[in-house]
PDB file of C-alpha atoms in Angstrom:
ATOM      1  CA  MET A 154      68.286   6.318  23.494  1.00  0.00           C
ATOM      2  CA  ARG A 155      66.924   2.841  24.102  1.00  0.00           C
ATOM      3  CA  HIS A 156      63.423   4.032  23.104  1.00  0.00           C
ATOM      4  CA  VAL A 157      64.763   5.313  19.763  1.00  0.00           C
ATOM      5  CA  SER A 158      66.512   2.003  19.152  1.00  0.00           C
ATOM      6  CA  TYR A 159      63.295   0.059  19.803  1.00  0.00           C
ATOM      7  CA  THR A 160      61.312   2.395  17.559  1.00  0.00           C
ATOM      8  CA  VAL A 161      63.807   2.050  14.700  1.00  0.00           C
ATOM      9  CA  SER A 162      63.860  -1.739  15.118  1.00  0.00           C
ATOM     10  CA  PHE A 163      60.065  -1.861  15.047  1.00  0.00           C
ATOM     11  CA  ILE A 164      59.897   0.272  11.894  1.00  0.00           C
ATOM     12  CA  LEU A 165      62.482  -1.905  10.152  1.00  0.00           C
ATOM     13  CA  LEU A 166      60.524  -5.005  11.130  1.00  0.00           C
ATOM     14  CA  LEU A 167      57.324  -3.559   9.648  1.00  0.00           C
ATOM     15  CA  VAL A 168      59.057  -2.530   6.425  1.00  0.00           C
ATOM     16  CA  GLY A 169      60.626  -5.979   6.084  1.00  0.00           C
ATOM     17  CA  ALA A 170      57.310  -7.724   6.681  1.00  0.00           C
ATOM     18  CA  THR A 171      55.575  -5.504   4.133  1.00  0.00           C
ATOM     19  CA  LEU A 172      58.241  -6.123   1.496  1.00  0.00           C
ATOM     20  CA  THR A 173      58.143  -9.867   2.134  1.00  0.00           C
ATOM     21  CA  ALA A 174      54.348  -9.985   1.857  1.00  0.00           C
ATOM     22  CA  HIS A 175      54.416  -7.965  -1.356  1.00  0.00           C
ATOM     23  CA  ALA A 176      57.167 -10.131  -2.851  1.00  0.00           C
ATOM     24  CA  GLN A 177      55.051 -13.248  -2.300  1.00  0.00           C
ATOM     25  CA  GLU A 178      52.063 -11.981  -4.278  1.00  0.00           C
ATOM     26  CA  SER A 179      51.441 -13.295  -7.756  1.00  0.00           C
ATOM     27  CA  PRO A 180      52.157 -10.952 -10.673  1.00  0.00           C
ATOM     28  CA  LEU A 181      49.378  -8.672 -11.896  1.00  0.00           C
ATOM     29  CA  THR A 182      49.851  -9.856 -15.465  1.00  0.00           C
ATOM     30  CA  VAL A 183      51.447 -12.708 -17.377  1.00  0.00           C
ATOM     31  CA  GLU A 184      52.955 -12.023 -20.788  1.00  0.00           C
ATOM     32  CA  GLY A 185      50.906 -13.721 -23.490  1.00  0.00           C
ATOM     33  CA  ALA A 186      47.874 -14.207 -21.220  1.00  0.00           C
ATOM     34  CA  THR A 187      44.884 -12.000 -20.473  1.00  0.00           C
ATOM     35  CA  THR A 188      44.259 -11.198 -16.809  1.00  0.00           C
ATOM     36  CA  ILE A 189      40.562 -11.470 -15.936  1.00  0.00           C
ATOM     37  CA  THR A 190      38.243 -10.781 -13.012  1.00  0.00           C
ATOM     38  CA  ALA A 191      35.413 -12.905 -11.640  1.00  0.00           C
ATOM     39  CA  ASP A 192      32.878 -11.098 -13.855  1.00  0.00           C
ATOM     40  CA  VAL A 193      34.766 -11.976 -17.024  1.00  0.00           C
ATOM     41  CA  ALA A 194      35.466 -15.478 -15.710  1.00  0.00           C
ATOM     42  CA  LYS A 195      31.723 -16.017 -15.190  1.00  0.00           C
ATOM     43  CA  THR A 196      30.963 -14.875 -18.740  1.00  0.00           C
ATOM     44  CA  LEU A 197      33.562 -17.307 -20.087  1.00  0.00           C
ATOM     45  CA  TYR A 198      32.250 -20.032 -17.753  1.00  0.00           C
ATOM     46  CA  ASP A 199      28.776 -19.545 -19.219  1.00  0.00           C
ATOM     47  CA  LYS A 200      30.293 -19.953 -22.714  1.00  0.00           C
ATOM     48  CA  GLY A 201      31.782 -23.307 -21.685  1.00  0.00           C
ATOM     49  CA  VAL A 202      35.435 -22.260 -21.656  1.00  0.00           C
ATOM     50  CA  PRO A 203      37.421 -24.856 -19.658  1.00  0.00           C
ATOM     51  CA  PHE A 204      38.715 -23.874 -16.221  1.00  0.00           C
ATOM     52  CA  ILE A 205      41.994 -25.411 -15.065  1.00  0.00           C
ATOM     53  CA  ASP A 206      42.469 -25.532 -11.287  1.00  0.00           C
ATOM     54  CA  VAL A 207      46.169 -25.813 -10.401  1.00  0.00           C
ATOM     55  CA  ARG A 208      45.692 -25.714  -6.607  1.00  0.00           C
ATOM     56  CA  THR A 209      46.700 -28.506  -4.269  1.00  0.00           C
ATOM     57  CA  ASP A 210      44.680 -31.720  -4.126  1.00  0.00           C
ATOM     58  CA  ASP A 211      43.240 -30.886  -0.706  1.00  0.00           C
ATOM     59  CA  LEU A 212      42.057 -27.412  -1.739  1.00  0.00           C
ATOM     60  CA  PHE A 213      40.435 -28.787  -4.883  1.00  0.00           C
ATOM     61  CA  ALA A 214      38.710 -31.534  -2.873  1.00  0.00           C
ATOM     62  CA  THR A 215      37.388 -28.980  -0.380  1.00  0.00           C
ATOM     63  CA  SER A 216      35.700 -26.888  -3.068  1.00  0.00           C
ATOM     64  CA  HIS A 217      36.246 -25.715  -6.634  1.00  0.00           C
ATOM     65  CA  ILE A 218      34.539 -24.080  -9.590  1.00  0.00           C
ATOM     66  CA  PRO A 219      31.988 -26.579 -10.978  1.00  0.00           C
ATOM     67  CA  GLY A 220      33.356 -28.463 -13.959  1.00  0.00           C
ATOM     68  CA  ALA A 221      36.930 -27.295 -13.363  1.00  0.00           C
ATOM     69  CA  ILE A 222      39.640 -29.702 -14.433  1.00  0.00           C
ATOM     70  CA  HIS A 223      42.128 -30.334 -11.660  1.00  0.00           C
ATOM     71  CA  LEU A 224      45.728 -30.328 -12.844  1.00  0.00           C
ATOM     72  CA  GLU A 225      47.765 -29.772  -9.685  1.00  0.00           C
ATOM     73  CA  LEU A 226      50.717 -27.657 -10.793  1.00  0.00           C
ATOM     74  CA  PHE A 227      53.574 -29.781  -9.497  1.00  0.00           C
ATOM     75  CA  ASN A 228      52.144 -33.279 -10.065  1.00  0.00           C
ATOM     76  CA  ALA A 229      49.684 -33.184 -12.953  1.00  0.00           C
ATOM     77  CA  PHE A 230      50.137 -29.987 -14.970  1.00  0.00           C
ATOM     78  CA  ASP A 231      52.107 -30.757 -18.109  1.00  0.00           C
ATOM     79  CA  GLU A 232      51.639 -30.103 -21.802  1.00  0.00           C
ATOM     80  CA  THR A 233      49.952 -33.441 -22.522  1.00  0.00           C
ATOM     81  CA  SER A 234      47.483 -33.047 -19.648  1.00  0.00           C
ATOM     82  CA  LEU A 235      46.622 -29.510 -20.693  1.00  0.00           C
ATOM     83  CA  VAL A 236      46.159 -30.524 -24.341  1.00  0.00           C
ATOM     84  CA  ASN A 237      43.789 -33.276 -23.164  1.00  0.00           C
ATOM     85  CA  ALA A 238      41.803 -30.633 -21.260  1.00  0.00           C
ATOM     86  CA  ALA A 239      41.846 -27.895 -23.913  1.00  0.00           C
ATOM     87  CA  SER A 240      43.354 -27.801 -27.378  1.00  0.00           C
ATOM     88  CA  LYS A 241      45.921 -25.103 -28.082  1.00  0.00           C
ATOM     89  CA  ASP A 242      43.610 -23.195 -30.434  1.00  0.00           C
ATOM     90  CA  LYS A 243      40.851 -22.891 -27.807  1.00  0.00           C
ATOM     91  CA  GLU A 244      40.375 -20.566 -24.852  1.00  0.00           C
ATOM     92  CA  VAL A 245      41.460 -21.780 -21.418  1.00  0.00           C
ATOM     93  CA  ILE A 246      41.193 -20.220 -17.950  1.00  0.00           C
ATOM     94  CA  ILE A 247      43.789 -21.021 -15.309  1.00  0.00           C
ATOM     95  CA  TYR A 248      43.243 -20.262 -11.632  1.00  0.00           C
ATOM     96  CA  CYS A 249      44.540 -21.049  -8.165  1.00  0.00           C
ATOM     97  CA  ALA A 250      44.048 -19.710  -4.636  1.00  0.00           C
ATOM     98  CA  GLY A 251      44.122 -15.970  -5.317  1.00  0.00           C
ATOM     99  CA  PRO A 252      46.749 -13.205  -5.415  1.00  0.00           C
ATOM    100  CA  GLY A 253      48.860 -14.875  -2.729  1.00  0.00           C
ATOM    101  CA  CYS A 254      49.206 -17.984  -4.905  1.00  0.00           C
ATOM    102  CA  LYS A 255      51.719 -18.021  -7.755  1.00  0.00           C
ATOM    103  CA  ARG A 256      50.622 -21.364  -9.201  1.00  0.00           C
ATOM    104  CA  SER A 257      48.254 -19.920 -11.817  1.00  0.00           C
ATOM    105  CA  SER A 258      50.810 -17.398 -13.078  1.00  0.00           C
ATOM    106  CA  LYS A 259      53.408 -20.175 -13.408  1.00  0.00           C
ATOM    107  CA  ALA A 260      50.887 -22.385 -15.208  1.00  0.00           C
ATOM    108  CA  CYS A 261      49.938 -19.547 -17.571  1.00  0.00           C
ATOM    109  CA  ILE A 262      53.605 -18.961 -18.408  1.00  0.00           C
ATOM    110  CA  LYS A 263      53.946 -22.654 -19.249  1.00  0.00           C
ATOM    111  CA  ALA A 264      50.748 -22.729 -21.324  1.00  0.00           C
ATOM    112  CA  VAL A 265      51.876 -19.729 -23.359  1.00  0.00           C
ATOM    113  CA  SER A 266      55.301 -21.343 -23.892  1.00  0.00           C
ATOM    114  CA  TRP A 267      53.529 -24.489 -25.176  1.00  0.00           C
ATOM    115  CA  GLY A 268      51.778 -22.456 -27.862  1.00  0.00           C
ATOM    116  CA  TYR A 269      48.433 -21.599 -26.264  1.00  0.00           C
ATOM    117  CA  LYS A 270      47.186 -18.302 -27.704  1.00  0.00           C
ATOM    118  CA  LYS A 271      43.991 -17.728 -25.683  1.00  0.00           C
ATOM    119  CA  VAL A 272      45.101 -18.112 -22.071  1.00  0.00           C
ATOM    120  CA  TYR A 273      43.118 -16.327 -19.371  1.00  0.00           C
ATOM    121  CA  TYR A 274      44.934 -15.683 -16.092  1.00  0.00           C
ATOM    122  CA  PHE A 275      42.295 -15.567 -13.352  1.00  0.00           C
ATOM    123  CA  ARG A 276      44.557 -13.943 -10.761  1.00  0.00           C
ATOM    124  CA  GLY A 277      41.842 -13.592  -8.103  1.00  0.00           C
ATOM    125  CA  GLY A 278      41.153 -17.292  -8.499  1.00  0.00           C
ATOM    126  CA  PHE A 279      38.848 -19.333  -6.349  1.00  0.00           C
ATOM    127  CA  PRO A 280      38.628 -16.773  -3.485  1.00  0.00           C
ATOM    128  CA  GLU A 281      37.420 -14.045  -5.870  1.00  0.00           C
ATOM    129  CA  TRP A 282      34.963 -16.455  -7.527  1.00  0.00           C
ATOM    130  CA  ARG A 283      33.510 -17.445  -4.161  1.00  0.00           C
ATOM    131  CA  ALA A 284      33.415 -13.831  -2.883  1.00  0.00           C
ATOM    132  CA  ALA A 285      31.379 -12.894  -5.974  1.00  0.00           C
ATOM    133  CA  GLY A 286      28.743 -15.428  -4.891  1.00  0.00           C
ATOM    134  CA  LEU A 287      29.337 -17.657  -7.905  1.00  0.00           C
ATOM    135  CA  PRO A 288      28.644 -21.416  -7.796  1.00  0.00           C
ATOM    136  CA  THR A 289      31.089 -23.816  -6.173  1.00  0.00           C
ATOM    137  CA  ASP A 290      31.271 -27.587  -5.958  1.00  0.00           C
ATOM    138  CA  PRO A 291      30.544 -28.526  -3.270  1.00  0.00           C
ATOM    139  CA  PRO A 292      28.663 -25.338  -2.330  1.00  0.00           C
TER     140      PRO A 292
END
């Protein structure tokens, strides 16, 4: 009987951990924004579309996409700062630290609410960019 109790407890623990991990992932899409992959991000990068990095100061300082504008979500990302980085009628790419980071989805929601029409949600963010072997600063 004790063995069954331990087994059930273990299974419940695994299910809870799985649900918690899944609940912490960023959404797959953001209404009003276009979700993109590293390949599309690179194409837009080559066109000169501005990249907005909403990660923490320390992550940005460690490494980022070259030319990215750092607007840390909780301290620097506001409508005025975003307008200074990219006008509302232009394309803009917003990224953070990958699917486990909700900062870029939150920033995209805000950008859309401020009237941006060409928002790209780079859900895979910096980890996907780096994994694709694309340039980083510093390398």
